Short mmCIF file of C-alpha atoms in Angstrom, two decimals:
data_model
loop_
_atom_site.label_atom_id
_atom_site.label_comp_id
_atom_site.label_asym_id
_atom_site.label_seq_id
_atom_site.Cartn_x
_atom_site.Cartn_y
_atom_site.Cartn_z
CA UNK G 11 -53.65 26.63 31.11
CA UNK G 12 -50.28 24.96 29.92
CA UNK G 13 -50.88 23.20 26.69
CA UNK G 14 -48.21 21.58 24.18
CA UNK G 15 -48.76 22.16 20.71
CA UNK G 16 -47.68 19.79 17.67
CA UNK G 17 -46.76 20.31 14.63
CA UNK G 18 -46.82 17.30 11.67
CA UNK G 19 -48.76 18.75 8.27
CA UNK G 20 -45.62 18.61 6.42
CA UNK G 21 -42.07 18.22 6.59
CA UNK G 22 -41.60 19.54 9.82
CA UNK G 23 -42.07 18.62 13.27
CA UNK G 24 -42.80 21.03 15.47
CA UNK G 25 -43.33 20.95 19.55
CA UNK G 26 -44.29 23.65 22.14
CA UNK G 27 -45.41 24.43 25.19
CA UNK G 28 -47.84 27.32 25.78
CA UNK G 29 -49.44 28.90 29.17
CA UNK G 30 -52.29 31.03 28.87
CA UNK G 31 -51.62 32.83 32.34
CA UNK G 32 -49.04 34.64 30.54
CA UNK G 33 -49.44 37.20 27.92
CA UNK G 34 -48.57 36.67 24.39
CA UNK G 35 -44.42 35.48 23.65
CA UNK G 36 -43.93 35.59 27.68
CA UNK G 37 -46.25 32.27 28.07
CA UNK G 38 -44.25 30.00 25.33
CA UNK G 39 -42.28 28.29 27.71
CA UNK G 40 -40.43 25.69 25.25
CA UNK G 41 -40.49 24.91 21.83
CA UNK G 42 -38.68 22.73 19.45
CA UNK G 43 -37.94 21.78 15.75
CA UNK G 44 -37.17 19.13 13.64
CA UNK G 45 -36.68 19.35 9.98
CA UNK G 46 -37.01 17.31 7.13
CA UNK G 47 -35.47 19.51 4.59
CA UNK G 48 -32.48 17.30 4.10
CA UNK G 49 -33.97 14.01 3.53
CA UNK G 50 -36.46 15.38 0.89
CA UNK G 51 -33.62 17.42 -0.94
CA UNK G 52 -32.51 14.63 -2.80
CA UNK G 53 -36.00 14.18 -4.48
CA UNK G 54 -36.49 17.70 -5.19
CA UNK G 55 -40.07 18.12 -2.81
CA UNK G 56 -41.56 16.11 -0.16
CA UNK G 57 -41.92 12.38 0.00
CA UNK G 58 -45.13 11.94 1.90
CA UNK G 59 -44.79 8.30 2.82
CA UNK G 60 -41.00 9.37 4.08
CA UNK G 61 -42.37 12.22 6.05
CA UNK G 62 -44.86 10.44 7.73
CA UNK G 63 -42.33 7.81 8.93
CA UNK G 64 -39.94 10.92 10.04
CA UNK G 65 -42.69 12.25 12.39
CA UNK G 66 -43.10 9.54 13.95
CA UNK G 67 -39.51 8.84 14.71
CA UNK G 68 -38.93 12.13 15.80
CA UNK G 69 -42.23 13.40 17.36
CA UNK G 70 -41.82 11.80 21.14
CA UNK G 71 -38.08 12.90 21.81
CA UNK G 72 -38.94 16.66 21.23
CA UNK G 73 -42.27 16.22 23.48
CA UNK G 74 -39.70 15.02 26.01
CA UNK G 75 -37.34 17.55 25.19
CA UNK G 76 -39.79 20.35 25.51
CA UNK G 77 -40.96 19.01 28.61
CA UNK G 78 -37.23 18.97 30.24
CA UNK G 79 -36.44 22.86 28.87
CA UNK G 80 -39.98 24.21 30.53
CA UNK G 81 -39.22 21.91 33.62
CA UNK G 82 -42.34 20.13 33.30
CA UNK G 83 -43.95 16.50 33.63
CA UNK G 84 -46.39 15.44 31.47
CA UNK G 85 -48.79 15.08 34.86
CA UNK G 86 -48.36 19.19 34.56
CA UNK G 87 -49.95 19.10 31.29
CA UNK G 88 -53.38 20.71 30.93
CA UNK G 89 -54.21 20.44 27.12
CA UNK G 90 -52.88 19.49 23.89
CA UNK G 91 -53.39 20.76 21.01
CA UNK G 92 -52.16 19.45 16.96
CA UNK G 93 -52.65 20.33 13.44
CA UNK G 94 -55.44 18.31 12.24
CA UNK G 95 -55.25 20.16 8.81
CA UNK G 96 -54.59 21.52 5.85
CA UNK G 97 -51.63 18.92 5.29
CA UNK G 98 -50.77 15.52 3.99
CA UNK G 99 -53.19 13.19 5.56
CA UNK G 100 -50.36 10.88 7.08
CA UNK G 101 -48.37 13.40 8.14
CA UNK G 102 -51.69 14.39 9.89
CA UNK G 103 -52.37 11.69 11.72
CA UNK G 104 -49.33 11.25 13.22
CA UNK G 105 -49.86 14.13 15.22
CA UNK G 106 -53.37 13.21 16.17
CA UNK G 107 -52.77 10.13 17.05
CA UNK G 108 -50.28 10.90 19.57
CA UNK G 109 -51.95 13.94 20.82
CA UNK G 110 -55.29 11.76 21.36
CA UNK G 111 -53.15 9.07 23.00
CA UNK G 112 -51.36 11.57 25.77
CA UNK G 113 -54.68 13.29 26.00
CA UNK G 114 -56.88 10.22 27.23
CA UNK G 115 -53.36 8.81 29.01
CA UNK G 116 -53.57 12.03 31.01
CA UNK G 117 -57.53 12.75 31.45
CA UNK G 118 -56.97 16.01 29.71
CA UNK G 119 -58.81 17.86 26.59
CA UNK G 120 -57.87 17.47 23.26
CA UNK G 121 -58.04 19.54 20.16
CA UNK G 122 -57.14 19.65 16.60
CA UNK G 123 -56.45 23.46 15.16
CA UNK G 124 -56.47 25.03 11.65
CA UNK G 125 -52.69 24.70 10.04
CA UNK G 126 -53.23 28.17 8.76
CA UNK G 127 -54.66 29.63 12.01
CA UNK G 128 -51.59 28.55 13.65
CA UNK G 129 -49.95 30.75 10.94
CA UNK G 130 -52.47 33.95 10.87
CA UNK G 131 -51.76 34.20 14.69
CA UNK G 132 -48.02 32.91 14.98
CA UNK G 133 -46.88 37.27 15.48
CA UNK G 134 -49.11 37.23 18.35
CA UNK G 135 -46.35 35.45 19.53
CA UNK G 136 -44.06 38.84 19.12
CA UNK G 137 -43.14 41.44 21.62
CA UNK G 138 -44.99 43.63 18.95
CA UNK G 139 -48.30 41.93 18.72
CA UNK G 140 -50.96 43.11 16.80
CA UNK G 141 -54.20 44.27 17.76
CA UNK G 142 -57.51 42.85 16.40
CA UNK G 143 -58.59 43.70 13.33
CA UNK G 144 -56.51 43.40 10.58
CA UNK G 145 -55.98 42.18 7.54
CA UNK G 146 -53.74 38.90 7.11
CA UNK G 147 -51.38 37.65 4.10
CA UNK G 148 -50.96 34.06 4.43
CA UNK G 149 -47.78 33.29 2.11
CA UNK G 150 -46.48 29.79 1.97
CA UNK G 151 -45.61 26.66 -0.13
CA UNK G 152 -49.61 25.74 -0.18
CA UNK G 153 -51.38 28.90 0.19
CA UNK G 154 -51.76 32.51 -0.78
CA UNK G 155 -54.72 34.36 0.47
CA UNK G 156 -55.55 37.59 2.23
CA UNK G 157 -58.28 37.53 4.77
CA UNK G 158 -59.87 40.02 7.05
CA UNK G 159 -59.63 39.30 10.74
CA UNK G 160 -62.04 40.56 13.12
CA UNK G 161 -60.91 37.75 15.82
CA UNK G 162 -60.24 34.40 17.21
CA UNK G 163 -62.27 32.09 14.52
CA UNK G 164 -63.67 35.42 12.74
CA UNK G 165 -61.98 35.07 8.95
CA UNK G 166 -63.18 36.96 6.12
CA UNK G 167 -61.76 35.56 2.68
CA UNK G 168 -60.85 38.08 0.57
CA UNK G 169 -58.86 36.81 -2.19
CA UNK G 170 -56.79 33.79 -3.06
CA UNK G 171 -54.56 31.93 -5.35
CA UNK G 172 -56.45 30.33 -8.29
CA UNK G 173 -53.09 28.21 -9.13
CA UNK G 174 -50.01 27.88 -7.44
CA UNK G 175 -49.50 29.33 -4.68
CA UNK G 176 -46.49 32.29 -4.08
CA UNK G 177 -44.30 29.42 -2.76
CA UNK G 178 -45.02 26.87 -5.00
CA UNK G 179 -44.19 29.34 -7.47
CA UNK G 180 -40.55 30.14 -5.88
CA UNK G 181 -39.86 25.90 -5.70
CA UNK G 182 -40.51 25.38 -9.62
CA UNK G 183 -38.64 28.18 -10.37
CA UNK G 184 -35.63 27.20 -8.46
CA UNK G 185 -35.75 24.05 -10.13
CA UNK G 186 -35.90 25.50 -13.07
CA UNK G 187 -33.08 27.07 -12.43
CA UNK G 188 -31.05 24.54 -10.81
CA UNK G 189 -31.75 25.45 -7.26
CA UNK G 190 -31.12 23.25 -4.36
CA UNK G 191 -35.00 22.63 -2.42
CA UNK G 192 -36.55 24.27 -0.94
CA UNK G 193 -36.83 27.04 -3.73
CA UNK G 194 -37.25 30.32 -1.39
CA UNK G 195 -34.49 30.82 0.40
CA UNK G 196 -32.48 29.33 -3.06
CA UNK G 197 -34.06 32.12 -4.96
CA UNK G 198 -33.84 35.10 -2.63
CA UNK G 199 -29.94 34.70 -2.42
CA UNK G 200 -29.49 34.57 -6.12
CA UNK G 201 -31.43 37.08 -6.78
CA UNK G 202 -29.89 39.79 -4.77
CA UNK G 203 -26.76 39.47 -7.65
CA UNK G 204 -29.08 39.77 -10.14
CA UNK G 205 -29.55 43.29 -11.57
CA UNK G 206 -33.16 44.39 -11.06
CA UNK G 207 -33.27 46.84 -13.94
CA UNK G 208 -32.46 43.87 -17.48
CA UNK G 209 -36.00 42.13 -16.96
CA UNK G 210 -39.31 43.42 -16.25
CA UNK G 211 -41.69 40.17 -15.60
CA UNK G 212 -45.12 40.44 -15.47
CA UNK G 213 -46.84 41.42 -12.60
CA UNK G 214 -50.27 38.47 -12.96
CA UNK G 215 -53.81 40.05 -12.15
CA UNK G 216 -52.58 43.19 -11.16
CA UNK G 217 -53.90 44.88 -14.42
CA UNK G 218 -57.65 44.27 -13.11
CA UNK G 219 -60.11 44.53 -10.16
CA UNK G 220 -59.75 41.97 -7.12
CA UNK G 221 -57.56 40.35 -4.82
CA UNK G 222 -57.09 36.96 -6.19
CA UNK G 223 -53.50 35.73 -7.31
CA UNK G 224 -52.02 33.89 -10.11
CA UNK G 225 -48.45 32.21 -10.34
CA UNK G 226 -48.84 29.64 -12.88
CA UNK G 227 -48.27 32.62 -15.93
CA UNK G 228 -45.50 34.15 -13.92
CA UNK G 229 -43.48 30.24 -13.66
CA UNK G 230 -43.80 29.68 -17.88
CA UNK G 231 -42.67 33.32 -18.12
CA UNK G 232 -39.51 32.87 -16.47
CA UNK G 233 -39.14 29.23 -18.43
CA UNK G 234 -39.65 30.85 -21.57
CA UNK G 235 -36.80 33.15 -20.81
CA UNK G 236 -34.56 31.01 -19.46
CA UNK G 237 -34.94 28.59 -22.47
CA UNK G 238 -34.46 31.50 -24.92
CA UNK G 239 -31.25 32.14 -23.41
CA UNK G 240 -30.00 28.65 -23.42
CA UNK G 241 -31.00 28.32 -27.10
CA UNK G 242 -29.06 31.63 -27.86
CA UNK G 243 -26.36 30.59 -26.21
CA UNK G 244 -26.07 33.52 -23.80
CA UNK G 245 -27.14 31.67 -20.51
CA UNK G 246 -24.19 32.57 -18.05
CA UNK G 247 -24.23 32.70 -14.38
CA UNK G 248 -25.19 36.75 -14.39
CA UNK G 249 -27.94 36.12 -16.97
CA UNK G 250 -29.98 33.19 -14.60
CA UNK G 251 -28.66 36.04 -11.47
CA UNK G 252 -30.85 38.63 -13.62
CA UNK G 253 -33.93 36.39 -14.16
CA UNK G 254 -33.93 35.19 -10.17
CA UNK G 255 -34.20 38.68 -9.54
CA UNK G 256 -36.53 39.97 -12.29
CA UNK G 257 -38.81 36.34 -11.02
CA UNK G 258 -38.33 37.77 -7.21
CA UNK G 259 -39.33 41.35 -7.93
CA UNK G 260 -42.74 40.11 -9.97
CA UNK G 261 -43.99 37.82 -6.79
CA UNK G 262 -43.12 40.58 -4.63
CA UNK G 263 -44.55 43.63 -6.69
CA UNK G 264 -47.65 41.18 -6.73
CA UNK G 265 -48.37 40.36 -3.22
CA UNK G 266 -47.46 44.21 -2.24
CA UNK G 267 -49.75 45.38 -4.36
CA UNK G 268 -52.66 43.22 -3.66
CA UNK G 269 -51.97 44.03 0.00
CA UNK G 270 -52.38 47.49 -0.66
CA UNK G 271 -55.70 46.96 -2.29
CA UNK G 272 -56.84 44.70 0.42
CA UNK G 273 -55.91 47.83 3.38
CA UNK G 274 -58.09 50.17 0.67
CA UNK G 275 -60.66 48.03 0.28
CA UNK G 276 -61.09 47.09 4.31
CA UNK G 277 -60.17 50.48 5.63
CA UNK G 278 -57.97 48.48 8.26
CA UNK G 279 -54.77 50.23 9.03
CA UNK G 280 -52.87 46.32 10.49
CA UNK G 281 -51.61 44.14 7.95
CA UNK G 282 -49.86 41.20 9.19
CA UNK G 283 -48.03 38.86 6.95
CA UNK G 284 -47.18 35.05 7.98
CA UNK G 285 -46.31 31.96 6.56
CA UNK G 286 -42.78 30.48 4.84
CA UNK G 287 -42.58 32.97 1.93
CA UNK G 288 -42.67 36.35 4.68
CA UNK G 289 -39.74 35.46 5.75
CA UNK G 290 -38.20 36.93 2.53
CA UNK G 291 -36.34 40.29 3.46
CA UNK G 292 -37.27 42.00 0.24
CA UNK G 293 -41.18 41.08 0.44
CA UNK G 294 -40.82 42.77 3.79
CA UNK G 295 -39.04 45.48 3.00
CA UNK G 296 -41.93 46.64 0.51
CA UNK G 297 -44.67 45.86 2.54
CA UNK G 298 -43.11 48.15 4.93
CA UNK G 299 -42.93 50.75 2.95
CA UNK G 300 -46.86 50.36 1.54
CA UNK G 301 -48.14 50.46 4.87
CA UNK G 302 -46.14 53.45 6.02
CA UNK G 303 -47.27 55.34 3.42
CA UNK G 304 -50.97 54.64 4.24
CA UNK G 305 -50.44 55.12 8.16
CA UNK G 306 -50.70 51.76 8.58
CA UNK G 307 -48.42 49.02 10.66
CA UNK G 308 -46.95 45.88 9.21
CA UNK G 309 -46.70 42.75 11.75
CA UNK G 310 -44.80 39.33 11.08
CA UNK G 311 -43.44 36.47 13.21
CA UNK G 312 -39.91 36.42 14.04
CA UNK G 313 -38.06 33.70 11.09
CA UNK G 314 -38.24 30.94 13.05
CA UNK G 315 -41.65 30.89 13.50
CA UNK G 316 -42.42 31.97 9.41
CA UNK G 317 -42.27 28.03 8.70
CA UNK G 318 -43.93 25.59 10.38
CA UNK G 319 -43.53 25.21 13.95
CA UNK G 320 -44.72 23.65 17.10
CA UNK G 321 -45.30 27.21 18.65
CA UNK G 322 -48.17 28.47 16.73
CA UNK G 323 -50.07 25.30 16.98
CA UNK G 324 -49.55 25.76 20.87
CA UNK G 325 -50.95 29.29 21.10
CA UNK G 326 -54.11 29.01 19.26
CA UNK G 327 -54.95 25.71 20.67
CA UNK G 328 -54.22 27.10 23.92
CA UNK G 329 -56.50 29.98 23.11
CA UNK G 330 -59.57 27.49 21.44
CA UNK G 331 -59.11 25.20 24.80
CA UNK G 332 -58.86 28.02 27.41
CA UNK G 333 -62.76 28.97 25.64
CA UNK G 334 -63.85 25.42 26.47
CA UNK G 335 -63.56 24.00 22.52
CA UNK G 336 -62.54 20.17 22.87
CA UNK G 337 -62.55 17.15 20.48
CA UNK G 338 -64.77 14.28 21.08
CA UNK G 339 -63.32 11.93 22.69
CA UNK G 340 -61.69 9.08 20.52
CA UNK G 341 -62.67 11.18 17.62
CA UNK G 342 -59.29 12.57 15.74
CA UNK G 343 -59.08 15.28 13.11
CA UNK G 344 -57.34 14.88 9.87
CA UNK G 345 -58.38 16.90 7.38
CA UNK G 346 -56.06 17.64 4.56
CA UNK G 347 -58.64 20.07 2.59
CA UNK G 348 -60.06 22.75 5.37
CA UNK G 349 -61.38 25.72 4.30
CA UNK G 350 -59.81 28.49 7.11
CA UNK G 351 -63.32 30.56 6.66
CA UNK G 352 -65.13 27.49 8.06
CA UNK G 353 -63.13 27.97 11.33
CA UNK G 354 -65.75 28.84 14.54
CA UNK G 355 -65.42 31.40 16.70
CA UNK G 356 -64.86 29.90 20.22
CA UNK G 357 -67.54 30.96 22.91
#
């Protein structure tokens, strides 16, 4: 079944082309990306009214241009699949709208997918897939949460952000510090001139049982030094280096060792990690160290695919519509609150 995938809960846009008679990266035969970063850099996060208008400029061209790289028609088409949430509701419909439009165009099934499913399965996309279960850290600008995967639509919560989220946490810090947006990326490249060993930030709800998270303490922590240093007069260049790093090392220290728990507490020996923030080389680097040390196997998508992208919407709605799962017809999905554990299993 060959079935494009789109991609409009945020600031990207994202286009692909999945076939099911292939087996896992072999049957993406096209994918594309568009985005936004530049346009929102100017007002420090995303505009939604802007990004809704960008989507729509730029969503058609890449379906064509996907089409012309998989040498494809639309006729060839079998399903279509888009985000219909978690995301900014006009983003959202942007996507469903078109996808509903092609779909009854073209007599073919429809269906809106989970944002963060997309995510959770986006290394099943790898040469080095991962076999169910396992346990999943979804790290990005709107979520942190670990969840137990037994299969397609089978998610077990386990813990979550009460605040910010990991990536939320890395954008206010960067513009705390000055950063360009988006934070991450800003943050991770500052902090590897930073010396790890001046500060020692606090490591939030590591110090008791669980496997929820908490940023919010961790972001007035890093304030509070940065404004003591600016008071004193002693906030040069290798001072905010040495407080990137000591911020870095605190987010990372935290998600590792939740992670850990989570493999304890589940027995699983597959972690896999996914989402904008696994993308960072040191958060990976740790994680891979964890899990050897427990006989267990790490798993991520390759850095393209860590942000959003057309790709990962593709291959699970590819999966959902090969088991029969289809909208109703004239009925779109947006649905910027969606609770991943609400997901169905297909079948």
């Amino acid at each position: 079944m060959r079935v494009l995938g789109i991609e409009t809960s945020c600031d990207e846009t994202g286009v692909a082309i999945y076939d099911t008679s292939r087996q896992g990266g072999d049957g993406l035969l096209a994918d594309a990306l568009y985005s936004q970063v530049s346009m929102h850099a100017e007002y420090g996060g995303v505009v939604p009214e802007l990004a809704s208008r960008d989507h729509t400029r730029k969503l058609l061209p890449l379906i064509e241009q996907v089409l012309a790289e998989a040498k494809m028609t639309r006729a060839e088409l079998e399903g279509i699949a888009y985000t219909a949430g978690p995301g900014l509701v006009g983003a959202l419909m942007v996507g469903a709208s078109t996808a509903h439009g092609m779909a009854r165009a073209l007599d073919i099934p429809v269906l809106g997918v989970h944002h963060m499913e997309g995510h959770l399965l986006a290394p099943m996309l790898e040469e080095k897939a991962p076999a169910f279960p396992f346990v999943a850290l979804l790290v990005s600008g709107g979520h942190t949460q670990l969840v137990a995967v037994q299969g397609l639509g089978e998610y077990t919560l386990l813990g979550e952000s009460v605040d910010d989220a990991a990536g939320e946490a890395f954008d206010k810090a960067a513009k705390m510090l000055g950063l360009a947006y988006p934070g991450g990326p800003e943050v991770a490249r500052l902090a590897e001139t930073g010396d790890p060993k001046r500060f020692r930030f606090p490591r939030p709800m590591t110090d008791r049982p669980g496997l929820d998270f908490s940023f919010s303490g961790l972001k007035t922590h890093t304030l509070t030094t940065l404004r003591q240093h600016e008071e004193a007069g002693t906030l040069d260049a290798q001072t905010r280096a040495d407080i990137t790093r000591a911020f870095e090392e605190a987010v990372v220290d935290t998600l590792v060792i939740k992670c850990r728990r989570a493999l304890d507490q589940t027995g699983l020996k597959r972690i896999v990690m996914a989402g904008g923030v696994s993308a960072n080389t040191r958060l990976r680097e740790r994680l891979a160290v964890e899990t050897q040390k427990r006989g267990a196997e790490a798993f991520y998508p390759r850095g393209r695919f860590c942000t959003d992208n057309g790709a990962m919407i593709a291959y699970v709605g590819a999966q959902r519509l090969a088991a029969g799962e289809r909208d109703v017809p004239g009925e779109m999905q947006a649905t910027p609150r969606w609770p991943l554990e609400r997901l169905s299993t297909p079948g």
